[in-house]
């Protein structure tokens, strides 16, 4: 796993998280579809466990990464389109969490080899979850990430310039270069 050490790595890390999200959305769908026609076998139960672990841990961590490091940059942008996008993306995280809480018990049941749930209801909840996630990822990739990246780079350049100027002005006058 890439660690978010620098700005470039940070956005690579976020992109990698989105690729993982998309892979797990596909796995989630295949888990749900497989149980419509057959009892889950050992491989199906294992896949359900992977999906559960991903959405319970990694996806929530990804949302926190964005809420802590990306969304505040948009909120502070003083750009109406970006602050509106930030509010929507935060709200989406709430809806996605709520949707996942509807789906999660059924996936936990599949992982344990049970199927007590209503299949049609699960399929419907999955469709809502997928549509919201795909829209959400698209808005982040097309607007939130590029705009946050631009602003973080600009912020750092300004910070570097400030530090250079402050260091020079703090130097005793007799050390100043002519
Ligand atoms: Fe997000
Ligand atoms: Fe995201």
Coordinates of N, CA, C and O and ligand atoms in Angstrom, one line a residue, residues 18 62-63 66 71 89 93 96 133 136-137 140 145, ligand 1:
X18 N -9.8 4.9 -4.7 CA -10.9 4.8 -5.6 C -10.9 3.6 -6.5 O -12.0 3.0 -6.7
X62 N -11.2 5.8 4.1 CA -11.1 6.7 2.9 C -12.0 7.9 3.1 O -11.6 9.0 2.8
X63 N -13.2 7.7 3.6 CA -14.1 8.9 3.8 C -13.4 9.8 4.8 O -13.5 11.1 4.6
X66 N -10.7 11.9 3.3 CA -11.2 13.1 2.5 C -11.7 14.2 3.5 O -11.5 15.3 3.2
X71 N -11.7 17.9 1.9 CA -12.9 18.7 2.0 C -12.6 20.1 2.7 O -13.1 21.1 2.2
X89 N -20.5 16.4 -1.1 CA -19.7 15.2 -0.9 C -19.8 14.8 0.6 O -19.9 13.5 0.8
X93 N -21.3 11.1 2.0 CA -20.7 10.2 2.9 C -21.7 9.7 4.0 O -21.7 8.5 4.3
X96 N -24.1 7.3 2.1 CA -23.4 6.1 1.8 C -23.3 5.2 3.0 O -23.5 4.0 3.0
X133 N -22.5 5.9 -5.1 CA -21.0 5.8 -5.0 C -20.4 6.3 -6.4 O -19.4 7.0 -6.4
X136 N -20.6 9.9 -6.8 CA -19.7 10.5 -5.8 C -18.2 10.5 -6.2 O -17.5 11.5 -6.2
X137 N -17.8 9.3 -6.7 CA -16.4 9.2 -7.2 C -16.2 10.1 -8.4 O -15.1 10.7 -8.5
X140 N -15.7 13.6 -7.2 CA -14.4 13.8 -6.5 C -13.3 13.8 -7.6 O -12.4 14.7 -7.5
X145 N -10.8 16.5 -6.3 CA -9.3 16.2 -6.2 C -8.5 17.2 -7.0 O -7.5 17.8 -6.4
Ligands
LIG1 FE1 -15.8 10.7 -0.7

